[in-house]
PDB file of C-alpha atoms in Angstrom:
ATOM      1  CA  ALA A   1       0.160  12.419   8.339  1.00  0.00           C
ATOM      2  CA  ASP A   2       0.958  15.691   6.591  1.00  0.00           C
ATOM      3  CA  ARG A   3       3.117  16.874   9.502  1.00  0.00           C
ATOM      4  CA  LEU A   4       4.954  13.564   9.565  1.00  0.00           C
ATOM      5  CA  ILE A   5       5.664  13.724   5.813  1.00  0.00           C
ATOM      6  CA  GLN A   6       6.871  17.322   6.203  1.00  0.00           C
ATOM      7  CA  ALA A   7       9.189  16.267   9.038  1.00  0.00           C
ATOM      8  CA  ILE A   8      10.575  13.367   6.985  1.00  0.00           C
ATOM      9  CA  ARG A   9      11.195  15.666   4.019  1.00  0.00           C
ATOM     10  CA  ALA A  10      12.905  18.293   6.176  1.00  0.00           C
ATOM     11  CA  ASP A  11      15.088  15.666   7.837  1.00  0.00           C
ATOM     12  CA  LEU A  12      16.111  14.111   4.524  1.00  0.00           C
ATOM     13  CA  HIS A  13      16.806  17.456   2.862  1.00  0.00           C
ATOM     14  CA  ALA A  14      18.948  18.536   5.826  1.00  0.00           C
ATOM     15  CA  ALA A  15      20.902  15.274   5.883  1.00  0.00           C
ATOM     16  CA  GLU A  16      24.379  15.239   4.375  1.00  0.00           C
ATOM     17  CA  ALA A  17      24.002  11.697   3.060  1.00  0.00           C
ATOM     18  CA  LYS A  18      24.450  11.258  -0.687  1.00  0.00           C
ATOM     19  CA  ARG A  19      21.589   8.775  -0.897  1.00  0.00           C
ATOM     20  CA  LYS A  20      18.365  10.000   0.712  1.00  0.00           C
ATOM     21  CA  VAL A  21      15.894   7.146   0.871  1.00  0.00           C
ATOM     22  CA  VAL A  22      12.432   6.790   2.337  1.00  0.00           C
ATOM     23  CA  VAL A  23      10.533   3.482   2.217  1.00  0.00           C
ATOM     24  CA  PHE A  24       6.778   3.279   2.794  1.00  0.00           C
ATOM     25  CA  LEU A  25       5.364  -0.123   3.730  1.00  0.00           C
ATOM     26  CA  GLY A  26       1.846  -0.136   2.330  1.00  0.00           C
ATOM     27  CA  ASP A  27      -1.745   0.260   3.464  1.00  0.00           C
ATOM     28  CA  TYR A  28      -1.925   3.800   2.110  1.00  0.00           C
ATOM     29  CA  VAL A  29      -5.652   3.358   1.458  1.00  0.00           C
ATOM     30  CA  ASP A  30      -8.532   2.086   3.586  1.00  0.00           C
ATOM     31  CA  ARG A  31      -7.048   3.554   6.774  1.00  0.00           C
ATOM     32  CA  GLY A  32      -9.284   6.542   7.381  1.00  0.00           C
ATOM     33  CA  LEU A  33     -11.377   9.053   5.547  1.00  0.00           C
ATOM     34  CA  ASP A  34      -8.734  10.560   3.240  1.00  0.00           C
ATOM     35  CA  SER A  35      -7.126   7.815   1.162  1.00  0.00           C
ATOM     36  CA  LYS A  36      -7.146  10.189  -1.801  1.00  0.00           C
ATOM     37  CA  GLY A  37      -5.226  12.779   0.220  1.00  0.00           C
ATOM     38  CA  VAL A  38      -2.688  10.180   1.354  1.00  0.00           C
ATOM     39  CA  LEU A  39      -2.036   9.125  -2.242  1.00  0.00           C
ATOM     40  CA  ASN A  40      -1.698  12.809  -3.193  1.00  0.00           C
ATOM     41  CA  GLN A  41       0.990  13.231  -0.536  1.00  0.00           C
ATOM     42  CA  LEU A  42       2.838  10.112  -1.693  1.00  0.00           C
ATOM     43  CA  CYS A  43       2.707  11.261  -5.331  1.00  0.00           C
ATOM     44  CA  ASN A  44       4.162  14.618  -4.320  1.00  0.00           C
ATOM     45  CA  LEU A  45       6.914  12.862  -2.410  1.00  0.00           C
ATOM     46  CA  ALA A  46       7.634  10.555  -5.355  1.00  0.00           C
ATOM     47  CA  ALA A  47       8.043  13.621  -7.584  1.00  0.00           C
ATOM     48  CA  ASP A  48      10.740  15.149  -5.324  1.00  0.00           C
ATOM     49  CA  PRO A  49      14.017  14.810  -7.279  1.00  0.00           C
ATOM     50  CA  GLY A  50      16.054  15.111  -4.066  1.00  0.00           C
ATOM     51  CA  LEU A  51      14.605  11.916  -2.579  1.00  0.00           C
ATOM     52  CA  GLU A  52      14.636   8.241  -3.451  1.00  0.00           C
ATOM     53  CA  ALA A  53      11.157   7.090  -2.493  1.00  0.00           C
ATOM     54  CA  HIS A  54      10.035   3.450  -2.496  1.00  0.00           C
ATOM     55  CA  PHE A  55       6.423   2.389  -2.094  1.00  0.00           C
ATOM     56  CA  VAL A  56       5.901  -1.209  -1.006  1.00  0.00           C
ATOM     57  CA  ARG A  57       2.570  -2.724  -1.971  1.00  0.00           C
ATOM     58  CA  GLY A  58       0.230  -3.562   0.884  1.00  0.00           C
ATOM     59  CA  ASN A  59      -2.756  -5.855   0.873  1.00  0.00           C
ATOM     60  CA  HIS A  60      -5.173  -2.909   0.896  1.00  0.00           C
ATOM     61  CA  GLU A  61      -3.711  -1.422  -2.293  1.00  0.00           C
ATOM     62  CA  ASP A  62      -3.847  -4.897  -3.795  1.00  0.00           C
ATOM     63  CA  ARG A  63      -7.580  -5.160  -3.050  1.00  0.00           C
ATOM     64  CA  MET A  64      -8.242  -1.633  -4.323  1.00  0.00           C
ATOM     65  CA  GLU A  65      -6.589  -2.439  -7.645  1.00  0.00           C
ATOM     66  CA  ALA A  66      -8.379  -5.784  -7.762  1.00  0.00           C
ATOM     67  CA  PHE A  67     -11.669  -3.890  -7.409  1.00  0.00           C
ATOM     68  CA  LEU A  68     -10.729  -1.685 -10.366  1.00  0.00           C
ATOM     69  CA  HIS A  69     -10.381  -4.839 -12.500  1.00  0.00           C
ATOM     70  CA  ASP A  70     -13.088  -6.997 -10.908  1.00  0.00           C
ATOM     71  CA  PRO A  71     -16.025  -5.099  -9.371  1.00  0.00           C
ATOM     72  CA  MET A  72     -17.200  -8.198  -7.473  1.00  0.00           C
ATOM     73  CA  VAL A  73     -14.213  -7.730  -5.143  1.00  0.00           C
ATOM     74  CA  GLY A  74     -16.023  -4.604  -3.907  1.00  0.00           C
ATOM     75  CA  PRO A  75     -18.165  -6.052  -1.120  1.00  0.00           C
ATOM     76  CA  SER A  76     -15.248  -7.833   0.575  1.00  0.00           C
ATOM     77  CA  TRP A  77     -12.913  -4.855   0.024  1.00  0.00           C
ATOM     78  CA  CYS A  78     -15.503  -2.561   1.624  1.00  0.00           C
ATOM     79  CA  ASP A  79     -15.604  -4.817   4.693  1.00  0.00           C
ATOM     80  CA  TYR A  80     -12.017  -3.732   5.422  1.00  0.00           C
ATOM     81  CA  GLY A  81     -11.967  -0.004   4.661  1.00  0.00           C
ATOM     82  CA  GLY A  82     -12.747   0.211   0.967  1.00  0.00           C
ATOM     83  CA  ARG A  83     -15.989   2.058   1.676  1.00  0.00           C
ATOM     84  CA  ASP A  84     -14.083   5.047   3.127  1.00  0.00           C
ATOM     85  CA  THR A  85     -11.657   4.965   0.201  1.00  0.00           C
ATOM     86  CA  LEU A  86     -14.535   5.129  -2.275  1.00  0.00           C
ATOM     87  CA  VAL A  87     -16.061   8.069  -0.404  1.00  0.00           C
ATOM     88  CA  SER A  88     -12.708   9.900  -0.346  1.00  0.00           C
ATOM     89  CA  TYR A  89     -12.840   9.878  -4.171  1.00  0.00           C
ATOM     90  CA  GLY A  90     -16.463  11.024  -4.236  1.00  0.00           C
ATOM     91  CA  VAL A  91     -17.820   7.580  -5.155  1.00  0.00           C
ATOM     92  CA  ARG A  92     -20.957   6.345  -3.406  1.00  0.00           C
ATOM     93  CA  PRO A  93     -20.559   2.752  -2.212  1.00  0.00           C
ATOM     94  CA  PRO A  94     -23.396   0.481  -3.356  1.00  0.00           C
ATOM     95  CA  PRO A  95     -25.862  -0.198  -0.546  1.00  0.00           C
ATOM     96  CA  MET A  96     -26.416  -3.858  -1.481  1.00  0.00           C
ATOM     97  CA  ARG A  97     -23.658  -6.462  -1.643  1.00  0.00           C
ATOM     98  CA  GLY A  98     -25.288  -8.410  -4.466  1.00  0.00           C
ATOM     99  CA  ASP A  99     -26.018  -5.493  -6.813  1.00  0.00           C
ATOM    100  CA  ILE A 100     -23.586  -6.442  -9.594  1.00  0.00           C
ATOM    101  CA  GLN A 101     -24.361  -3.419 -11.767  1.00  0.00           C
ATOM    102  CA  ALA A 102     -23.915  -0.979  -8.870  1.00  0.00           C
ATOM    103  CA  TRP A 103     -20.485  -2.476  -8.052  1.00  0.00           C
ATOM    104  CA  ALA A 104     -19.466  -2.278 -11.722  1.00  0.00           C
ATOM    105  CA  ASP A 105     -20.565   1.369 -11.790  1.00  0.00           C
ATOM    106  CA  ALA A 106     -18.646   2.100  -8.567  1.00  0.00           C
ATOM    107  CA  SER A 107     -15.512   0.423  -9.936  1.00  0.00           C
ATOM    108  CA  ARG A 108     -15.683   2.484 -13.125  1.00  0.00           C
ATOM    109  CA  ALA A 109     -16.412   5.680 -11.147  1.00  0.00           C
ATOM    110  CA  LEU A 110     -13.411   5.068  -8.892  1.00  0.00           C
ATOM    111  CA  GLY A 111     -11.127   4.490 -11.868  1.00  0.00           C
ATOM    112  CA  ASP A 112     -12.388   7.696 -13.470  1.00  0.00           C
ATOM    113  CA  ALA A 113     -12.095   9.715 -10.233  1.00  0.00           C
ATOM    114  CA  MET A 114      -8.515   8.687  -9.565  1.00  0.00           C
ATOM    115  CA  PRO A 115      -5.898  11.027 -11.039  1.00  0.00           C
ATOM    116  CA  GLU A 116      -3.441   9.358 -13.413  1.00  0.00           C
ATOM    117  CA  SER A 117      -0.701   9.935 -10.818  1.00  0.00           C
ATOM    118  CA  HIS A 118      -2.597   7.681  -8.372  1.00  0.00           C
ATOM    119  CA  HIS A 119      -2.960   4.938 -10.984  1.00  0.00           C
ATOM    120  CA  GLU A 120       0.776   5.211 -11.729  1.00  0.00           C
ATOM    121  CA  LEU A 121       1.766   5.114  -8.047  1.00  0.00           C
ATOM    122  CA  LEU A 122      -0.319   1.982  -7.488  1.00  0.00           C
ATOM    123  CA  ALA A 123       0.957   0.321 -10.661  1.00  0.00           C
ATOM    124  CA  ASN A 124       4.592   1.027  -9.761  1.00  0.00           C
ATOM    125  CA  GLN A 125       4.561  -0.228  -6.182  1.00  0.00           C
ATOM    126  CA  GLU A 126       7.285  -2.711  -5.305  1.00  0.00           C
ATOM    127  CA  MET A 127       6.633  -6.039  -3.621  1.00  0.00           C
ATOM    128  CA  SER A 128       9.832  -5.652  -1.611  1.00  0.00           C
ATOM    129  CA  VAL A 129      12.818  -3.350  -1.333  1.00  0.00           C
ATOM    130  CA  SER A 130      16.353  -4.423  -0.485  1.00  0.00           C
ATOM    131  CA  ILE A 131      18.823  -1.795   0.656  1.00  0.00           C
ATOM    132  CA  GLY A 132      22.100  -3.147   1.970  1.00  0.00           C
ATOM    133  CA  ASP A 133      21.293  -5.750   4.621  1.00  0.00           C
ATOM    134  CA  TYR A 134      17.698  -4.558   4.961  1.00  0.00           C
ATOM    135  CA  PHE A 135      14.706  -6.239   3.330  1.00  0.00           C
ATOM    136  CA  PHE A 136      11.460  -4.256   3.437  1.00  0.00           C
ATOM    137  CA  VAL A 137       8.034  -5.828   2.855  1.00  0.00           C
ATOM    138  CA  HIS A 138       4.491  -5.100   3.908  1.00  0.00           C
ATOM    139  CA  ALA A 139       3.680  -8.215   5.954  1.00  0.00           C
ATOM    140  CA  GLY A 140       6.604 -10.633   6.222  1.00  0.00           C
ATOM    141  CA  ALA A 141       8.329 -13.503   4.475  1.00  0.00           C
ATOM    142  CA  ARG A 142       7.746 -17.243   4.420  1.00  0.00           C
ATOM    143  CA  PRO A 143      10.372 -18.993   6.564  1.00  0.00           C
ATOM    144  CA  GLY A 144      12.694 -21.330   4.666  1.00  0.00           C
ATOM    145  CA  ILE A 145      12.148 -19.617   1.300  1.00  0.00           C
ATOM    146  CA  ALA A 146      14.873 -17.419  -0.215  1.00  0.00           C
ATOM    147  CA  LEU A 147      13.908 -13.751  -0.128  1.00  0.00           C
ATOM    148  CA  ALA A 148      14.369 -13.428  -3.886  1.00  0.00           C
ATOM    149  CA  VAL A 149      11.627 -15.988  -4.588  1.00  0.00           C
ATOM    150  CA  GLN A 150       9.006 -15.068  -1.988  1.00  0.00           C
ATOM    151  CA  SER A 151       5.445 -15.052  -3.319  1.00  0.00           C
ATOM    152  CA  PRO A 152       3.644 -11.707  -3.630  1.00  0.00           C
ATOM    153  CA  GLU A 153       0.801 -13.131  -1.517  1.00  0.00           C
ATOM    154  CA  ASP A 154       3.137 -13.885   1.377  1.00  0.00           C
ATOM    155  CA  LEU A 155       4.876 -10.507   1.149  1.00  0.00           C
ATOM    156  CA  MET A 156       1.485  -8.763   1.394  1.00  0.00           C
ATOM    157  CA  TRP A 157      -0.543 -11.114   3.587  1.00  0.00           C
ATOM    158  CA  ILE A 158       1.526 -13.513   5.710  1.00  0.00           C
ATOM    159  CA  ARG A 159       1.087 -13.082   9.449  1.00  0.00           C
ATOM    160  CA  ARG A 160       1.251 -15.896  12.011  1.00  0.00           C
ATOM    161  CA  THR A 161       3.536 -18.175   9.980  1.00  0.00           C
ATOM    162  CA  PHE A 162       6.098 -15.367   9.810  1.00  0.00           C
ATOM    163  CA  LEU A 163       5.554 -13.908  13.290  1.00  0.00           C
ATOM    164  CA  ASP A 164       5.781 -17.294  15.002  1.00  0.00           C
ATOM    165  CA  SER A 165       8.917 -18.314  13.084  1.00  0.00           C
ATOM    166  CA  ASP A 166      12.548 -18.364  14.140  1.00  0.00           C
ATOM    167  CA  MET A 167      13.134 -15.868  11.301  1.00  0.00           C
ATOM    168  CA  ALA A 168      10.988 -13.220  13.012  1.00  0.00           C
ATOM    169  CA  ARG A 169      12.449 -13.964  16.453  1.00  0.00           C
ATOM    170  CA  ALA A 170      16.001 -13.694  15.058  1.00  0.00           C
ATOM    171  CA  ALA A 171      15.145 -10.344  13.458  1.00  0.00           C
ATOM    172  CA  ASP A 172      13.807  -9.113  16.819  1.00  0.00           C
ATOM    173  CA  LEU A 173      16.930 -10.242  18.642  1.00  0.00           C
ATOM    174  CA  LEU A 174      19.161  -8.554  16.089  1.00  0.00           C
ATOM    175  CA  GLY A 175      17.157  -5.349  16.309  1.00  0.00           C
ATOM    176  CA  MET A 176      15.918  -5.698  12.727  1.00  0.00           C
TER     177      MET A 176
END
């Protein structure tokens, strides 16, 4: 990922365009053993004054933040990658799903282990980004609903309803 970020930065800095934009589409955490490192890279990119960086919220970031506010989300979050995210921050995942105190301790430890820049990045994620004729989201959009009033849940979670819709097929045909 580091090489890819470096290549994106080099390409954007070399470009003659006045507006240099990069849009990330979520799932920055829970996708390997270095979620902390990924968020570090994104924070560094966000701090680059020569770039306009947008970070779209994915369902995995949503669950991570939910865990910070409600420790009982922990067992289900850990079923889908949260365990590796905890470890990347030096937090030991509780061994038992029903150990309420251990999950509360892990939630608090994660919050304490996260640099303020990570909390800020997560808190400032966008549900969608519109640039010209392009509409960027993590998962998709509910067919028949105006883009401006899509629910956050659909933008982060929708799958089959969007993928099987005429909206998705039209986007494929148009090369979108």
